[in-house]
mmCIF file of C-alpha atoms in Angstrom:
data_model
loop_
_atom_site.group_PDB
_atom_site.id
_atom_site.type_symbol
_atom_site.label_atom_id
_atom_site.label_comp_id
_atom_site.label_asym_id
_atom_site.label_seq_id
_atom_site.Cartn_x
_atom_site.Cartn_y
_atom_site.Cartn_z
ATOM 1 C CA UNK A 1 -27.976 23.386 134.434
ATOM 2 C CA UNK A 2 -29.647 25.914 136.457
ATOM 3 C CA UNK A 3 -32.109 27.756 133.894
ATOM 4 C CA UNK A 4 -32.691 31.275 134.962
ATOM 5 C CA UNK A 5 -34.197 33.017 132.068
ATOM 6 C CA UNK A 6 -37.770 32.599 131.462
ATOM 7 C CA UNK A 7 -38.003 33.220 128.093
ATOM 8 C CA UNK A 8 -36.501 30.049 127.481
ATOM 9 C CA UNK A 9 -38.812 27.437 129.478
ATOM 10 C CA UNK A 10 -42.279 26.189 128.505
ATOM 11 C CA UNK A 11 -44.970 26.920 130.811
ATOM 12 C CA UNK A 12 -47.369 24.592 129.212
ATOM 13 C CA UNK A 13 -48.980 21.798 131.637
ATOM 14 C CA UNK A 14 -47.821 19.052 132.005
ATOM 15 C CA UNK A 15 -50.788 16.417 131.360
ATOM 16 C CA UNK A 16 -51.466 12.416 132.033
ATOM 17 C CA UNK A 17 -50.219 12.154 127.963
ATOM 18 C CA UNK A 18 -47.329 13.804 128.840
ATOM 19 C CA UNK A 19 -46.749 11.646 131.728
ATOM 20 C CA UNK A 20 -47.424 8.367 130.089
ATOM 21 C CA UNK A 21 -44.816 9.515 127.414
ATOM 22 C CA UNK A 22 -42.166 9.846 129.440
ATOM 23 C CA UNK A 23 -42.768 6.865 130.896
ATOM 24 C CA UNK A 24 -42.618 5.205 127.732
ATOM 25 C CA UNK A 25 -39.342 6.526 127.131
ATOM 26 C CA UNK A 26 -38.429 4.982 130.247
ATOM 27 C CA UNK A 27 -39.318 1.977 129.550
ATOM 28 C CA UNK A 28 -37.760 2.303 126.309
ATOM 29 C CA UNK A 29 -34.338 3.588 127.441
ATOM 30 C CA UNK A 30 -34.462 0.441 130.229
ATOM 31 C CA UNK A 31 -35.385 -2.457 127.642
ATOM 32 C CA UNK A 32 -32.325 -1.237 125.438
ATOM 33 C CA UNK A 33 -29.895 -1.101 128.289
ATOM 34 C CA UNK A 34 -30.548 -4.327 129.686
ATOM 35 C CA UNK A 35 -30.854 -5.833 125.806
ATOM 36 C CA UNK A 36 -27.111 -4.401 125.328
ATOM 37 C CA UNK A 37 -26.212 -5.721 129.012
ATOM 38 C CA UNK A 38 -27.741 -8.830 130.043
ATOM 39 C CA UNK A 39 -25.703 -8.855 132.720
ATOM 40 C CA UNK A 40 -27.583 -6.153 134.153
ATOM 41 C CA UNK A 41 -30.648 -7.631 133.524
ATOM 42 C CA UNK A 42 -30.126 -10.858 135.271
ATOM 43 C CA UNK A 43 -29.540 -8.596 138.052
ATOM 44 C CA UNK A 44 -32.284 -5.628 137.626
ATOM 45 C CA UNK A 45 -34.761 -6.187 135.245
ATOM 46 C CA UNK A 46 -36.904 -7.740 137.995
ATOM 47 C CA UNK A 47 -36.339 -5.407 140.596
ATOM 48 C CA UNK A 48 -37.525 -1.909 139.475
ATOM 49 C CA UNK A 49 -39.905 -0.095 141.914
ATOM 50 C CA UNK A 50 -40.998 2.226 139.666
ATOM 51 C CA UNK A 51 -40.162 5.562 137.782
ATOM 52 C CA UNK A 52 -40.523 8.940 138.991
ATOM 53 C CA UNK A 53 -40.636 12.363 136.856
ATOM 54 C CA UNK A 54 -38.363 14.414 139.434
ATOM 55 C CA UNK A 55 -36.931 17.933 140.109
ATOM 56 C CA UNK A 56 -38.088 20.957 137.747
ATOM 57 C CA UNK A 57 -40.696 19.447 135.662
ATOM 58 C CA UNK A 58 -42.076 17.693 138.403
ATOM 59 C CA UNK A 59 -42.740 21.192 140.215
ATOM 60 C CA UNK A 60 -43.734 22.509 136.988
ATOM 61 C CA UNK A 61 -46.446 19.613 137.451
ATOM 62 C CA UNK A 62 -47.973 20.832 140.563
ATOM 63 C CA UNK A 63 -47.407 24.927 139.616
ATOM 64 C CA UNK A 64 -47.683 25.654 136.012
ATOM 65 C CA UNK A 65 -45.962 29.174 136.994
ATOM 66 C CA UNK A 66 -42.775 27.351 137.648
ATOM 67 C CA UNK A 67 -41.698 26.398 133.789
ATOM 68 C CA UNK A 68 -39.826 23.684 132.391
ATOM 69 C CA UNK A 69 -36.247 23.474 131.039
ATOM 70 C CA UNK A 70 -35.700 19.702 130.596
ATOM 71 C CA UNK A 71 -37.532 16.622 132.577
ATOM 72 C CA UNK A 72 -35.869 14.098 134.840
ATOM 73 C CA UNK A 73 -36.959 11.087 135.010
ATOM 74 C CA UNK A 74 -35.743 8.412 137.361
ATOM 75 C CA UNK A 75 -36.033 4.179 137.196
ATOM 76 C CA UNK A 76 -35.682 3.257 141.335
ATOM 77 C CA UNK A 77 -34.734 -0.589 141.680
ATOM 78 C CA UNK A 78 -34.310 -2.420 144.656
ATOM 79 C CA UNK A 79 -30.758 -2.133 145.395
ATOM 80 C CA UNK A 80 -29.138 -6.122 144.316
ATOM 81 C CA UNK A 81 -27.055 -7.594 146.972
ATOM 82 C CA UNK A 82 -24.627 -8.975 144.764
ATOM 83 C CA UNK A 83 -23.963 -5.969 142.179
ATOM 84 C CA UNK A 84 -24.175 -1.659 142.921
ATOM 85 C CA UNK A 85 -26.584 -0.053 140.467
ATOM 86 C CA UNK A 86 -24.609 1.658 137.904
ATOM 87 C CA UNK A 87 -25.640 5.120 139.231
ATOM 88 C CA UNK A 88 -23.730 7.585 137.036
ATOM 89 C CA UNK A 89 -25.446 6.655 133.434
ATOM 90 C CA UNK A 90 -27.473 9.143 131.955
ATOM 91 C CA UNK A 91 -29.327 8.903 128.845
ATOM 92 C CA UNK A 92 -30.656 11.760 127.188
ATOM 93 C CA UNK A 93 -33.496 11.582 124.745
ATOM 94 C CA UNK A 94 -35.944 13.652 122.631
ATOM 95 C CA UNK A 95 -39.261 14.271 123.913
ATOM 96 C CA UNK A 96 -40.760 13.525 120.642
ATOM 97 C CA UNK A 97 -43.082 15.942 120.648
ATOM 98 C CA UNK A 98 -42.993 20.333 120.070
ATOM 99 C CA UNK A 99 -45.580 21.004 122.614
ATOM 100 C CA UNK A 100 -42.730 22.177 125.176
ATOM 101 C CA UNK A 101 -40.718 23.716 122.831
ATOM 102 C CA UNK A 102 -36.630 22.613 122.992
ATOM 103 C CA UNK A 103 -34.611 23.189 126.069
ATOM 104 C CA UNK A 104 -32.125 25.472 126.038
ATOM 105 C CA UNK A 105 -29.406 22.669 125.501
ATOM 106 C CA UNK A 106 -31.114 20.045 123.211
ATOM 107 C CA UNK A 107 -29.067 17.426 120.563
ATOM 108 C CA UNK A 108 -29.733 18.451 117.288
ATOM 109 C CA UNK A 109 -32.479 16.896 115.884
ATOM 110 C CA UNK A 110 -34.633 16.690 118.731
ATOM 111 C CA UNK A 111 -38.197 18.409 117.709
ATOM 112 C CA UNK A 112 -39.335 18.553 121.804
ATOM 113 C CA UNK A 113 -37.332 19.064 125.055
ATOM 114 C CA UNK A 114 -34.701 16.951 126.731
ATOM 115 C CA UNK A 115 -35.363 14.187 128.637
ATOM 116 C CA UNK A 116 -32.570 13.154 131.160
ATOM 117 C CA UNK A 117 -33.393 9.479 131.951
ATOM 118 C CA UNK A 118 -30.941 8.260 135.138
ATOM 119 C CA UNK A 119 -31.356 5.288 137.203
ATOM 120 C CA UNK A 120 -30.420 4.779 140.968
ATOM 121 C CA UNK A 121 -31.126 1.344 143.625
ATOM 122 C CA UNK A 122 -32.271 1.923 146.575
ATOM 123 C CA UNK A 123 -31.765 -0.536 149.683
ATOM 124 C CA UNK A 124 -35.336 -1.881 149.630
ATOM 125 C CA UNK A 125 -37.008 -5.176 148.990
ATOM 126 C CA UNK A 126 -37.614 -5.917 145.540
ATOM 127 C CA UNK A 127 -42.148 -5.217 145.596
ATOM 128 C CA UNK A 128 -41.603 -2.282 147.623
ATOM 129 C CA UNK A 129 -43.741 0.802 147.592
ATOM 130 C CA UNK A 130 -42.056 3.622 145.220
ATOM 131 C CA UNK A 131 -43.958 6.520 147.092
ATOM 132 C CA UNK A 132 -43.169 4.997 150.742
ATOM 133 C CA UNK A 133 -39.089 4.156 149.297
ATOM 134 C CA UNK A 134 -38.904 7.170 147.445
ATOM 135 C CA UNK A 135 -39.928 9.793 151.009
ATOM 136 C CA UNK A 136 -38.290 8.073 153.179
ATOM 137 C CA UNK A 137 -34.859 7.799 150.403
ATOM 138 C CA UNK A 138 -35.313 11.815 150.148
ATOM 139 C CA UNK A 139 -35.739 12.295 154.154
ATOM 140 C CA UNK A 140 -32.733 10.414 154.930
ATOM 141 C CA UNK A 141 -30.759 12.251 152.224
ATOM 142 C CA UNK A 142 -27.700 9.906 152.525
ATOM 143 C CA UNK A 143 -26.702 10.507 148.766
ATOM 144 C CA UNK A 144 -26.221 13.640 146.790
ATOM 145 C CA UNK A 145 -28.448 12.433 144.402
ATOM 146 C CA UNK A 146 -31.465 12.240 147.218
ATOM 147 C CA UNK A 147 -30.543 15.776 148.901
ATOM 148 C CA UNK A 148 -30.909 17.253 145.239
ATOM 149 C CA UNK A 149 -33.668 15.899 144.381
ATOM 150 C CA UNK A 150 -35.015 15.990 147.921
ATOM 151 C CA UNK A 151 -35.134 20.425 146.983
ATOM 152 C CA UNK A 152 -37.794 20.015 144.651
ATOM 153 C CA UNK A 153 -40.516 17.578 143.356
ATOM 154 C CA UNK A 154 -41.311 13.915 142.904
ATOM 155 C CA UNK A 155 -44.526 12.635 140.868
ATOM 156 C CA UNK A 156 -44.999 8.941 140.378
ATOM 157 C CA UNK A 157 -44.851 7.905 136.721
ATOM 158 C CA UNK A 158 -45.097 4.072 137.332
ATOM 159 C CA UNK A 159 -46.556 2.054 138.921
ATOM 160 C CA UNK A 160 -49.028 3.298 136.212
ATOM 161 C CA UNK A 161 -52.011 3.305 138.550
ATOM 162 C CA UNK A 162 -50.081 6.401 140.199
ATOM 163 C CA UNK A 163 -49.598 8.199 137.718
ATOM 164 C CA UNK A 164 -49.288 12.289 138.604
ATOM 165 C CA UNK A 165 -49.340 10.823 141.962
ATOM 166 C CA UNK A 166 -47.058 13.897 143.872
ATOM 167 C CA UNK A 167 -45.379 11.994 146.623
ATOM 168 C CA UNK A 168 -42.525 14.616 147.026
ATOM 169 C CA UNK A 169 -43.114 17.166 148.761
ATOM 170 C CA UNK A 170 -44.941 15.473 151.581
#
């Protein structure tokens, strides 16, 4: 959803808390999945390059002027020979905490904004670099998914010695 009115975003910063919670949730949202699907797991749960806050929030990140409506955050794997990444699930979770305020389209219940948590594979060796996969994924923009997400920001959320690392824009 395309958020034009400003009254409605947080302009708060985004800090290394903030970051570290929404990789949590990440994690979170990814050890549930692959405990309902072990399936999955067999196939993924040892190939994930990292996880990436993307689009709005992640400009919001570098320019505090640019507010936040929701945050995306993405698990990359390495793509798995035998089995496509199940690309269209979306999980959408609470933030947890008020300091951003509730998006404009929020469950009820949720006391802090939306966080869209999405997945995608990426034809890459399982070990590879997220920031190095992740450019050169958004250069090539052979997906939707990467041309979208190519128009904004990227900032590294795990490996969690990168955290707030911006790697998109270059």
């Amino acid at each position: 959803m395309k958020n034009r009115n400003p009254a409605l975003l947080s302009f708060k910063p985004i800090e290394s808390g903030d970051l570290r919670r929404l990789l949590d949730l990440a994690r979170q949202d990814r050890h549930a999945f692959f405990q309902k699907y072990p399936e999955w797991a067999r196939l993924y749960a040892d190939r994930v390059i990292g996880v990436a806050l993307c689009q709005g929030a992640a400009v919001h990140y570098t320019d505090t002027t640019a507010g936040i409506n929701d945050f995306d955050v993405y698990t990359f794997f390495a793509a798995h020979p035998e089995r496509r990444w199940y690309s269209k699930r979306l999980k959408s979770v609470d933030f947890g905490n008020p300091k951003f305020g509730q998006s404009e389209i929020s469950r009820p219940g949720f006391q802090g904004r939306r966080v869209d948590l999405m997945s995608r594979a990426i034809e890459v060796v399982p070990g590879a670099d997220l920031a190095d996969t992740v450019r050169r994924w958004l250069s090539a923009g052979a997906s939707e998914t990467a041309r979208e997400l190519s128009k904004k920001a990227v900032v590294l959320l795990e490996p969690e010695d990168r955290l707030g690392t911006v790697v998109w824009p270059i």
